Amino acid sequence: MHRGRFFGKGLVIGAAVFSACLLSTVCAVRAAEAEDVRSLVAKIHWLGHDSFRIDGKDVVLYIDPYHIKEGPMADLILITHDHGDHASPADVAKIRSQNTVIVTIAAAAQKFSGDVRSVKPGDTLTVKGVDVRALPAYNLTKFRSPGIPYHPKEAGHVGFLITVDGVRIYHAGDTDHIPEMEGLAPDVALLPVSGTYVMTPEEAVKAAAAIGPKVAVPMHVGEGIGSLDDAARFRHMATVPVIVLPIEK
């Protein structure tokens, strides 16, 4: 009987120790995974709205600079389309040097001079060591009037899939959840979540699941369009990891 009790107690202690070790291991793995996710966005700076600066090892890259302060000079500027809150000559002038390259669609290229390279959906190029792929960005369910979307597919607006220092980053541009997002599987997906002109938080959740990034970052809030509450709703509902970056102004 005593042996049985001792044996039974040993089992309980062993199970407790095993459970503690297992829990510790799981926590350590999760902490490591969380750190890996955070490291993916460490060089990405959200400047409000759809604007970002990415500080690569050998390149400073901006996407859709709008209402920004002066910052590090840009090696490369990507502009998704010609609307004024994305293609802003006044903001580009704050960060542009004589060596800066601008990549954008033809309709926006007309607003700028210098080394401006036009792209359309499906185009790929390498600029300043950055691999750039232009992807479609358009509305399916957001209309300025019946049958007239805010961002028509035929306008050729784009998002960008880029690789900076080995990290693949997808900036979706102004878009709804569209079929071309399926299976992109970038490391980071920058997704609009404010609704009205782009995806709602609920639609962005479905888009993120289809895209399959390691981490998603909400955008297209603030600047009078949407609010940080939309970003928080997206984070709460998403089935992929989400980091809401601070706005750096």
Coordinates of C-alpha atoms in Angstrom, one line a residue:
M1 CA 0.0 0.0 0.0
H2 CA 2.8 2.4 0.9
R3 CA 4.6 1.5 -2.3
G4 CA 1.4 2.1 -4.2
R5 CA 1.0 5.5 -2.6
F6 CA 4.6 6.5 -3.2
F7 CA 4.3 5.4 -6.8
G8 CA 1.1 7.3 -7.3
K9 CA 2.5 10.4 -5.7
G10 CA 5.6 10.0 -8.0
L11 CA 3.3 10.0 -11.0
V12 CA 1.5 13.1 -9.9
I13 CA 4.8 14.9 -9.2
G14 CA 6.2 13.7 -12.5
A15 CA 3.1 14.9 -14.4
A16 CA 3.3 18.3 -12.7
V17 CA 6.9 18.7 -13.6
F18 CA 6.3 17.5 -17.1
S19 CA 3.4 19.9 -17.5
A20 CA 5.5 22.8 -16.1
C21 CA 8.3 22.0 -18.5
L22 CA 5.9 21.6 -21.4
L23 CA 4.2 24.9 -20.5
S24 CA 7.6 26.6 -20.2
T25 CA 8.7 25.2 -23.6
V26 CA 5.4 26.3 -25.3
C27 CA 5.8 29.8 -23.7
A28 CA 9.4 30.0 -24.9
V29 CA 8.4 29.0 -28.4
R30 CA 5.6 31.5 -28.5
A31 CA 7.8 34.2 -27.1
A32 CA 10.4 33.4 -29.8
E33 CA 7.7 33.5 -32.5
A34 CA 6.4 36.8 -31.2
E35 CA 9.9 38.2 -31.3
D36 CA 10.4 36.9 -34.9
V37 CA 7.1 38.7 -35.8
R38 CA 8.2 41.9 -34.2
S39 CA 11.5 41.8 -36.0
L40 CA 9.8 41.7 -39.3
V41 CA 8.3 45.2 -38.7
A42 CA 11.3 46.7 -36.9
K43 CA 12.4 48.7 -39.9
I44 CA 8.9 49.7 -41.0
H45 CA 7.7 53.2 -39.9
W46 CA 4.0 54.1 -40.3
L47 CA 3.7 57.8 -41.2
G48 CA -0.1 57.9 -41.1
H49 CA -2.7 57.0 -43.7
D50 CA -1.1 54.7 -46.3
S51 CA 2.3 56.2 -45.8
F52 CA 5.4 54.2 -44.7
R53 CA 9.1 54.5 -44.6
I54 CA 11.2 51.4 -44.7
D55 CA 14.8 51.6 -43.5
G56 CA 16.8 48.9 -45.3
K57 CA 20.5 48.2 -44.8
D58 CA 21.4 50.1 -48.0
V59 CA 18.2 51.8 -49.0
V60 CA 15.6 54.2 -47.6
L61 CA 12.2 53.5 -49.2
Y62 CA 8.9 55.4 -48.9
I63 CA 5.5 54.3 -50.0
D64 CA 2.7 56.9 -50.7
P65 CA 4.2 59.8 -48.7
Y66 CA 1.4 62.1 -47.6
H67 CA 1.3 64.8 -44.9
I68 CA 4.7 63.8 -43.7
K69 CA 7.5 65.8 -42.0
E70 CA 10.9 66.0 -43.5
G71 CA 12.8 62.8 -43.0
P72 CA 15.7 60.8 -44.3
M73 CA 16.2 61.3 -48.0
A74 CA 14.6 58.6 -50.1
D75 CA 16.5 56.3 -52.4
L76 CA 13.2 54.9 -53.7
I77 CA 9.6 56.1 -53.5
L78 CA 6.7 53.9 -54.5
I79 CA 3.3 55.5 -55.3
T80 CA 0.3 53.3 -55.7
H81 CA -2.0 55.6 -57.7
D82 CA -2.7 59.2 -58.7
H83 CA -5.1 60.3 -56.0
G84 CA -3.9 63.3 -54.1
D85 CA -3.6 61.5 -50.7
H86 CA -1.1 59.1 -52.3
A87 CA 0.6 61.0 -55.1
S88 CA 1.6 64.2 -53.4
P89 CA 4.3 66.3 -55.1
A90 CA 4.6 68.5 -52.0
D91 CA 5.4 65.6 -49.8
V92 CA 7.7 63.9 -52.3
A93 CA 9.7 67.2 -52.5
K94 CA 10.5 66.9 -48.7
I95 CA 12.3 63.6 -49.1
R96 CA 13.6 63.6 -52.7
S97 CA 17.2 64.0 -53.8
Q98 CA 18.7 64.1 -57.2
N99 CA 19.3 60.3 -56.9
T100 CA 15.8 59.3 -55.8
V101 CA 13.8 57.0 -58.1
I102 CA 10.0 57.1 -58.2
V103 CA 8.0 54.0 -59.3
T104 CA 4.3 54.5 -59.9
I105 CA 1.6 54.1 -62.5
A106 CA 1.5 56.3 -65.6
A107 CA -1.4 58.5 -64.4
A108 CA 0.7 59.5 -61.3
A109 CA 4.0 59.7 -63.1
Q110 CA 2.7 62.8 -64.9
K111 CA 2.9 64.7 -61.5
F112 CA 6.6 64.2 -61.1
S113 CA 9.9 64.8 -63.0
G114 CA 13.3 63.2 -62.8
D115 CA 13.9 59.5 -62.6
V116 CA 10.2 58.3 -62.7
R117 CA 9.5 54.7 -63.8
S118 CA 6.0 53.7 -64.8
V119 CA 4.5 50.3 -64.0
K120 CA 1.2 48.5 -64.4
P121 CA -0.2 45.5 -62.6
G122 CA 1.9 42.5 -63.3
D123 CA 5.2 44.4 -63.9
T124 CA 8.4 43.5 -62.0
L125 CA 11.6 45.4 -61.7
T126 CA 14.6 45.8 -59.4
V127 CA 15.5 49.3 -58.2
K128 CA 18.2 50.2 -55.8
G129 CA 18.5 46.6 -54.9
V130 CA 14.8 46.3 -54.1
D131 CA 12.7 43.7 -55.9
V132 CA 9.4 45.3 -56.8
R133 CA 6.3 43.6 -58.1
A134 CA 3.2 45.7 -59.0
L135 CA -0.1 44.0 -58.2
P136 CA -3.7 45.0 -58.9
A137 CA -5.6 47.2 -56.4
Y138 CA -9.2 48.0 -57.1
N139 CA -12.7 48.1 -55.6
L140 CA -15.4 45.5 -56.0
T141 CA -18.0 47.0 -53.6
K142 CA -17.1 50.6 -53.0
F143 CA -18.8 53.1 -55.3
R144 CA -18.7 56.9 -55.7
S145 CA -22.0 56.5 -57.7
P146 CA -23.9 53.5 -59.0
G147 CA -21.6 51.3 -61.0
I148 CA -18.6 53.7 -60.6
P149 CA -16.0 52.4 -58.1
Y150 CA -13.7 54.7 -56.3
H151 CA -10.8 52.7 -57.6
P152 CA -11.8 51.0 -60.9
K153 CA -9.8 47.9 -62.0
E154 CA -9.4 49.4 -65.5
A155 CA -7.6 52.4 -63.9
G156 CA -4.6 50.2 -63.3
H157 CA -3.9 51.2 -59.7
V158 CA -1.4 49.0 -57.9
G159 CA -0.2 47.6 -54.7
F160 CA 3.4 46.6 -54.3
L161 CA 5.1 43.4 -53.2
I162 CA 8.7 44.3 -52.4
T163 CA 11.7 42.5 -50.9
V164 CA 13.9 44.6 -48.6
D165 CA 16.8 42.9 -46.8
G166 CA 15.2 39.5 -47.4
V167 CA 11.8 40.6 -45.9
R168 CA 8.8 40.4 -48.3
I169 CA 6.4 43.2 -47.7
Y170 CA 3.0 43.6 -49.4
H171 CA 1.5 47.1 -49.5
A172 CA -2.0 46.5 -50.8
G173 CA -2.8 50.1 -51.9
D174 CA -6.4 51.3 -52.0
T175 CA -8.3 48.1 -52.6
D176 CA -11.1 45.7 -51.6
H177 CA -10.5 42.0 -50.9
I178 CA -9.7 40.9 -54.4
P179 CA -8.8 37.4 -55.9
E180 CA -5.3 38.5 -56.8
M181 CA -4.4 38.5 -53.1
E182 CA -4.9 34.8 -52.7
G183 CA -1.8 32.9 -51.5
L184 CA 0.7 35.8 -51.7
A185 CA 2.2 34.8 -48.4
P186 CA 4.5 37.8 -47.7
D187 CA 6.2 38.2 -44.4
V188 CA 4.3 41.5 -43.8
A189 CA 1.0 42.7 -45.3
L190 CA 0.1 46.3 -45.0
L191 CA -3.7 46.4 -45.3
P192 CA -6.3 49.2 -45.5
V193 CA -9.1 48.8 -42.9
S194 CA -11.1 52.0 -42.8
G195 CA -14.0 51.1 -45.1
T196 CA -15.8 53.6 -47.4
Y197 CA -13.1 53.7 -50.1
V198 CA -11.3 50.4 -49.1
M199 CA -11.8 47.3 -47.1
T200 CA -13.7 47.4 -43.8
P201 CA -12.0 45.7 -40.8
E202 CA -14.2 42.6 -41.4
E203 CA -13.3 42.5 -45.1
A204 CA -9.6 43.0 -44.2
V205 CA -9.8 40.0 -41.9
K206 CA -10.9 37.8 -44.8
A207 CA -8.2 39.3 -47.0
A208 CA -5.5 38.6 -44.5
A209 CA -6.6 35.0 -44.2
A210 CA -6.4 34.7 -48.0
I211 CA -3.0 36.4 -48.2
G212 CA -1.4 34.4 -45.4
P213 CA 1.2 36.8 -44.1
K214 CA 3.4 36.2 -41.0
V215 CA 2.1 39.5 -39.7
A216 CA -0.5 42.1 -40.8
V217 CA -0.3 45.8 -40.2
P218 CA -3.5 47.9 -40.6
M219 CA -3.4 51.2 -42.5
H220 CA -5.6 53.8 -44.2
V221 CA -6.9 55.2 -41.0
G222 CA -6.5 58.7 -39.6
E223 CA -6.1 61.7 -41.9
G224 CA -9.9 62.1 -41.7
I225 CA -10.5 58.6 -43.0
G226 CA -11.3 55.9 -40.5
S227 CA -9.9 55.8 -37.0
L228 CA -7.6 53.7 -34.9
D229 CA -10.7 52.0 -33.6
D230 CA -10.9 50.3 -37.0
A231 CA -7.3 49.1 -36.6
A232 CA -8.1 47.7 -33.2
R233 CA -11.2 45.9 -34.5
F234 CA -9.1 44.3 -37.3
R235 CA -6.5 43.2 -34.8
H236 CA -9.2 41.7 -32.5
M237 CA -10.8 39.7 -35.3
A238 CA -7.9 38.7 -37.4
T239 CA -6.8 35.0 -37.7
V240 CA -3.2 36.1 -38.4
P241 CA -0.8 38.0 -36.1
V242 CA -1.4 41.7 -36.2
I243 CA 0.7 44.6 -35.1
V244 CA -0.7 48.1 -35.0
L245 CA 2.3 50.4 -35.5
P246 CA 2.5 53.8 -33.8
I247 CA 2.0 56.7 -36.2
E248 CA 5.3 58.6 -36.5
K249 CA 4.6 62.3 -37.2

